[in-house]
Short mmCIF file of C-alpha atoms in Angstrom, two decimals:
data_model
loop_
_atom_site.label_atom_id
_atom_site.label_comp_id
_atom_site.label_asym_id
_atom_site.label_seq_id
_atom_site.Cartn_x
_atom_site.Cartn_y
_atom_site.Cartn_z
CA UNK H 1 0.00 0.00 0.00
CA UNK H 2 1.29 3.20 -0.87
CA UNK H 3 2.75 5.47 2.17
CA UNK H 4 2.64 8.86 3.00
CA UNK H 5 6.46 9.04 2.56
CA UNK H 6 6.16 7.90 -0.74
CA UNK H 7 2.96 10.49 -1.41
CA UNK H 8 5.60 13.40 -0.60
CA UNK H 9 8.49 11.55 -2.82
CA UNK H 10 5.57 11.50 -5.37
CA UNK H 11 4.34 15.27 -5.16
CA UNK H 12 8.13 16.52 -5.17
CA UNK H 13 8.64 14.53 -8.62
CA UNK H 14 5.59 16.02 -9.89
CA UNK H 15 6.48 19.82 -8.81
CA UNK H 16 9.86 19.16 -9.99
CA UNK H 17 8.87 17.44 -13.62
CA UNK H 18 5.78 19.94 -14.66
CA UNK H 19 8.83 23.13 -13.68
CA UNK H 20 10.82 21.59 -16.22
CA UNK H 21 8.25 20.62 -18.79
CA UNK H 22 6.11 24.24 -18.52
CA UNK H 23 8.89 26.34 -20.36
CA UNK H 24 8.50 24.48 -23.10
CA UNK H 25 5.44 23.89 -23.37
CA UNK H 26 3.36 27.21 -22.10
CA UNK H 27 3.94 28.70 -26.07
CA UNK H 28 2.14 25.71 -27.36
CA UNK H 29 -0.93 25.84 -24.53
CA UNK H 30 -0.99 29.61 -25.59
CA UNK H 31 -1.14 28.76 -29.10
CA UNK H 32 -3.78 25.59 -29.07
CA UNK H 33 -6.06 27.83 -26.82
CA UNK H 34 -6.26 30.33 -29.36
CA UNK H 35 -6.37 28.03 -32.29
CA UNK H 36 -9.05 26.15 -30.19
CA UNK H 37 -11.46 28.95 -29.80
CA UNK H 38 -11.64 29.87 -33.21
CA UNK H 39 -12.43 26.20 -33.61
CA UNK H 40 -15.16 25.69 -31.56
CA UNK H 41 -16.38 29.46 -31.27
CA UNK H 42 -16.02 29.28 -27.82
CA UNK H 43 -13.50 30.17 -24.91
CA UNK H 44 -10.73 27.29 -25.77
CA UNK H 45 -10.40 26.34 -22.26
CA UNK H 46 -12.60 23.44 -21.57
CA UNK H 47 -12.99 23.06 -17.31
CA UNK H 48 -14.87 20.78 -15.79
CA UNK H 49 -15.79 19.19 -11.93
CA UNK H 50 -13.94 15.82 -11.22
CA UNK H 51 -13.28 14.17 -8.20
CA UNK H 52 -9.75 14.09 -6.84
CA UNK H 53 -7.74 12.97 -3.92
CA UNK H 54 -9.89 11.97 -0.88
CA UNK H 55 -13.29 12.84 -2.55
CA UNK H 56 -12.28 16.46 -3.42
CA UNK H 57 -13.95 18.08 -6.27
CA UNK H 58 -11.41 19.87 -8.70
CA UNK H 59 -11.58 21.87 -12.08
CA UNK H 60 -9.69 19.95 -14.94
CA UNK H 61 -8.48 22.02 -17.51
CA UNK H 62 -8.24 21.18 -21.21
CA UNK H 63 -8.06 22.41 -24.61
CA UNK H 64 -11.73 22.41 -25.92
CA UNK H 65 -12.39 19.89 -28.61
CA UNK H 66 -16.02 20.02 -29.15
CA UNK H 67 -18.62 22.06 -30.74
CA UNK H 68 -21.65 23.20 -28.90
CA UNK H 69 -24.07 20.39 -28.84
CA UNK H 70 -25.46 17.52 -27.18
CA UNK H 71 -22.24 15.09 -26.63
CA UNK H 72 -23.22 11.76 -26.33
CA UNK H 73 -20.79 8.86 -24.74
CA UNK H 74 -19.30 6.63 -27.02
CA UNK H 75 -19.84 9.13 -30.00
CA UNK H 76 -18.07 12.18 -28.85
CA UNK H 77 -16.11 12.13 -32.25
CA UNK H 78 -18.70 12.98 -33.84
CA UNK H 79 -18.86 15.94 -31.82
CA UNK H 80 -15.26 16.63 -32.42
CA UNK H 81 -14.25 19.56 -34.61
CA UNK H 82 -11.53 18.42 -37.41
CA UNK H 83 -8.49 20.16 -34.96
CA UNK H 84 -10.63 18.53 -32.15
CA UNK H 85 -10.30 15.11 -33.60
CA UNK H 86 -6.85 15.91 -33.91
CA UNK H 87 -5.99 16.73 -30.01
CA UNK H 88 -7.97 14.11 -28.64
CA UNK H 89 -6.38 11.55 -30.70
CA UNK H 90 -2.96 13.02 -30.05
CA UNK H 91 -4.03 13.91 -25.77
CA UNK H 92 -3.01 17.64 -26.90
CA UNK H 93 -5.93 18.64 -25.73
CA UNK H 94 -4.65 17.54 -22.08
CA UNK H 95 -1.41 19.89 -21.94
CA UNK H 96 -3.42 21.79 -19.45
CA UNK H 97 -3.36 19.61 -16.92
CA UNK H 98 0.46 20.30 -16.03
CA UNK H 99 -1.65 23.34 -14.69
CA UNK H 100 -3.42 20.76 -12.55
CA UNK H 101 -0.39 18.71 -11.44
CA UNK H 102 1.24 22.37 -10.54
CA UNK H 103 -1.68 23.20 -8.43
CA UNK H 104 -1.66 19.95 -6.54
CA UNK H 105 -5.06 18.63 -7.80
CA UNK H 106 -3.46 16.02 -10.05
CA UNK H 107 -0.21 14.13 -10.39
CA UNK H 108 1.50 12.44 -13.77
CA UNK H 109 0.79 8.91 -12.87
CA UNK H 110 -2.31 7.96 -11.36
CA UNK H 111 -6.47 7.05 -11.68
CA UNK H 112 -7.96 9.16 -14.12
CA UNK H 113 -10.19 11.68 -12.55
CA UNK H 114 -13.66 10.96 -13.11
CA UNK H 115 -16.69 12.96 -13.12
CA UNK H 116 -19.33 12.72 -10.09
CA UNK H 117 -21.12 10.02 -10.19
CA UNK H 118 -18.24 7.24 -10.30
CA UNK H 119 -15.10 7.80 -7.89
CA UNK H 120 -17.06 9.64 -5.23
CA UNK H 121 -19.50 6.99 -5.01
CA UNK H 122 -16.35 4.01 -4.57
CA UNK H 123 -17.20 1.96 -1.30
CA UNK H 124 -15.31 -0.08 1.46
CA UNK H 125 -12.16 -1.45 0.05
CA UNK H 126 -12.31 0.34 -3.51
CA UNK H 127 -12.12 3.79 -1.37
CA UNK H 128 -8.03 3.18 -1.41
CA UNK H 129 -8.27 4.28 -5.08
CA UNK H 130 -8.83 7.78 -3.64
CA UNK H 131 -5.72 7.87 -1.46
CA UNK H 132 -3.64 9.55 -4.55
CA UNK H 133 -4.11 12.34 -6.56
CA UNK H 134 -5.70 11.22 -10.19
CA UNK H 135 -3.56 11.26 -12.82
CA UNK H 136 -2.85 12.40 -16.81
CA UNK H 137 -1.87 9.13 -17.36
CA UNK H 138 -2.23 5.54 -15.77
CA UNK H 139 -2.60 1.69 -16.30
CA UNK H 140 -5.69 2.19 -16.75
CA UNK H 141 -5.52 5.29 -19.16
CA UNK H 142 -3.43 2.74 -21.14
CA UNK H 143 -5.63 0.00 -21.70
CA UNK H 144 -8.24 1.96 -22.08
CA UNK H 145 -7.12 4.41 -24.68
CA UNK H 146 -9.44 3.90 -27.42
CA UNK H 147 -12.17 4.14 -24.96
CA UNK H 148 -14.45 6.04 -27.27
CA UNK H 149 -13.60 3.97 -30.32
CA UNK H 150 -14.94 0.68 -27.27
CA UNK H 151 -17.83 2.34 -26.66
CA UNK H 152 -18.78 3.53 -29.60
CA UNK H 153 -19.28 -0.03 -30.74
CA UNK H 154 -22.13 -0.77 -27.99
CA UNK H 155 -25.63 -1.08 -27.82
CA UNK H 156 -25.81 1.16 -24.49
CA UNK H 157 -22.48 2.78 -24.10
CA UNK H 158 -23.47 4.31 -20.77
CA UNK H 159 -24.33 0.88 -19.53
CA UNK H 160 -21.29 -1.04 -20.54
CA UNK H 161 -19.11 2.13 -18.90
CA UNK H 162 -20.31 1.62 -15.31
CA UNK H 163 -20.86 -1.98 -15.48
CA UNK H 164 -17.76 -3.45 -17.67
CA UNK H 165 -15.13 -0.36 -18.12
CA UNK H 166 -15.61 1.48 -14.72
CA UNK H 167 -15.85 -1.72 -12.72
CA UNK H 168 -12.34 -2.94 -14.76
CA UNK H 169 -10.52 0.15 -14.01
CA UNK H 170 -11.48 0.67 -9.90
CA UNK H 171 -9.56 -2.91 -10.14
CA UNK H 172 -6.58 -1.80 -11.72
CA UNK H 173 -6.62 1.47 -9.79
CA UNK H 174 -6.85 -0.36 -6.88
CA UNK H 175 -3.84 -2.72 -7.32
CA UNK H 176 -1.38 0.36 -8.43
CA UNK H 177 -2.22 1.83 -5.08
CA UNK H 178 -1.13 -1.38 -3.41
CA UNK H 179 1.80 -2.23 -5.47
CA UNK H 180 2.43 1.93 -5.73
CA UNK H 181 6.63 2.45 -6.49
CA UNK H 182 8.25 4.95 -7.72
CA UNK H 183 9.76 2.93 -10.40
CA UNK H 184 6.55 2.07 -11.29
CA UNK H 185 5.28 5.71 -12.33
CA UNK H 186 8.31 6.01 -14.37
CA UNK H 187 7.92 2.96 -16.14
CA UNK H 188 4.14 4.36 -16.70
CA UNK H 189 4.95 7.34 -17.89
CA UNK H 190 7.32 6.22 -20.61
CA UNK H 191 4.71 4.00 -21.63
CA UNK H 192 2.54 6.70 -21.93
CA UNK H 193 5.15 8.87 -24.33
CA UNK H 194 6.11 5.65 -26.52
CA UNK H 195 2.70 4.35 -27.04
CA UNK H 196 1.51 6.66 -28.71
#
């Protein structure tokens, strides 16, 4: 089980990483928000409330990738604008969660934060999930990368989310937080970079 002394090793990396990363990448944010709200006609800033460490509610930033309609799960592509498509494929449109990691709501490596509904609602033993921060990426976030391309080929994508998906990824959540390492977030997050 992960331990507070590894929680502060973990927030230190974070701080540390996103200082070195920003510089290079705040021109690019800058640019794809502007780009982004030509796009969509709309502020290119997309925040929204997801649940975080211990239950706490957070804004997540992104670049905005959708035009204004009804999105529904599983077909959010079709919602996509052409630059849109582009960002989400590419997880662009996430650059502006190094904002997130710098604030403290997120770190690189953990769950993905979820909307209410899901990780606020965990119970009993799945509750350890919410002992770290979520994160950009995670095993998880891996296997489930082509979510939307999964879902999209269901009958009821909202149904197979909470009762396949979510139910698969509190599982894997739940072991990384009991087989946490440093090491182990490293290894993640070069996955992340070379799987793409």
């Amino acid at each position: 089980m992960i331990t507070k002394k590894q929680l502060r090793t973990k927030r230190i990396f974070d701080v540390l990483l996103v200082l070195l990363l920003l510089p290079f990448f705040i021109l690019p944010i800058i640019a794809l928000v502007i780009l982004a709200t030509f796009d969509t006609k709309k502020y290119g800033v997309f925040t929204q409330r997801r649940v975080g460490q211990h239950g706490k509610i957070f804004k997540i930033y992104k670049i905005r990738t959708l035009k204004e309609e009804k999105h529904l799960l599983g077909h959010l592509d079709r919602s996509a604008t052409v630059l849109g498509k582009f960002l989400r494929h590419t997880k662009l449109d996430e650059l502006p969660q190094l904002f997130n990691v710098i604030k403290g709501d997120m770190s690189f490596v953990g769950p993905r934060p979820d909307i209410e509904g899901f990780a606020d609602k965990l119970e009993d033993d799945d509750r350890i999930v919410l002992l770290v921060k979520p994160g950009i990426t995670g095993e998880a976030t891996l296997k489930y990368k082509e979510e939307e391309l999964l879902l999209n080929k269901q009958k009821d994508p909202e149904d197979y989310n909470r009762r396949v998906i979510w139910v698969d990824k509190v599982k894997i959540n739940k072991n990384y937080v009991r087989n946490y390492s440093f090491y182990l977030d490293l290894k993640l997050i070069l996955k992340s970079i070379f799987s793409r």
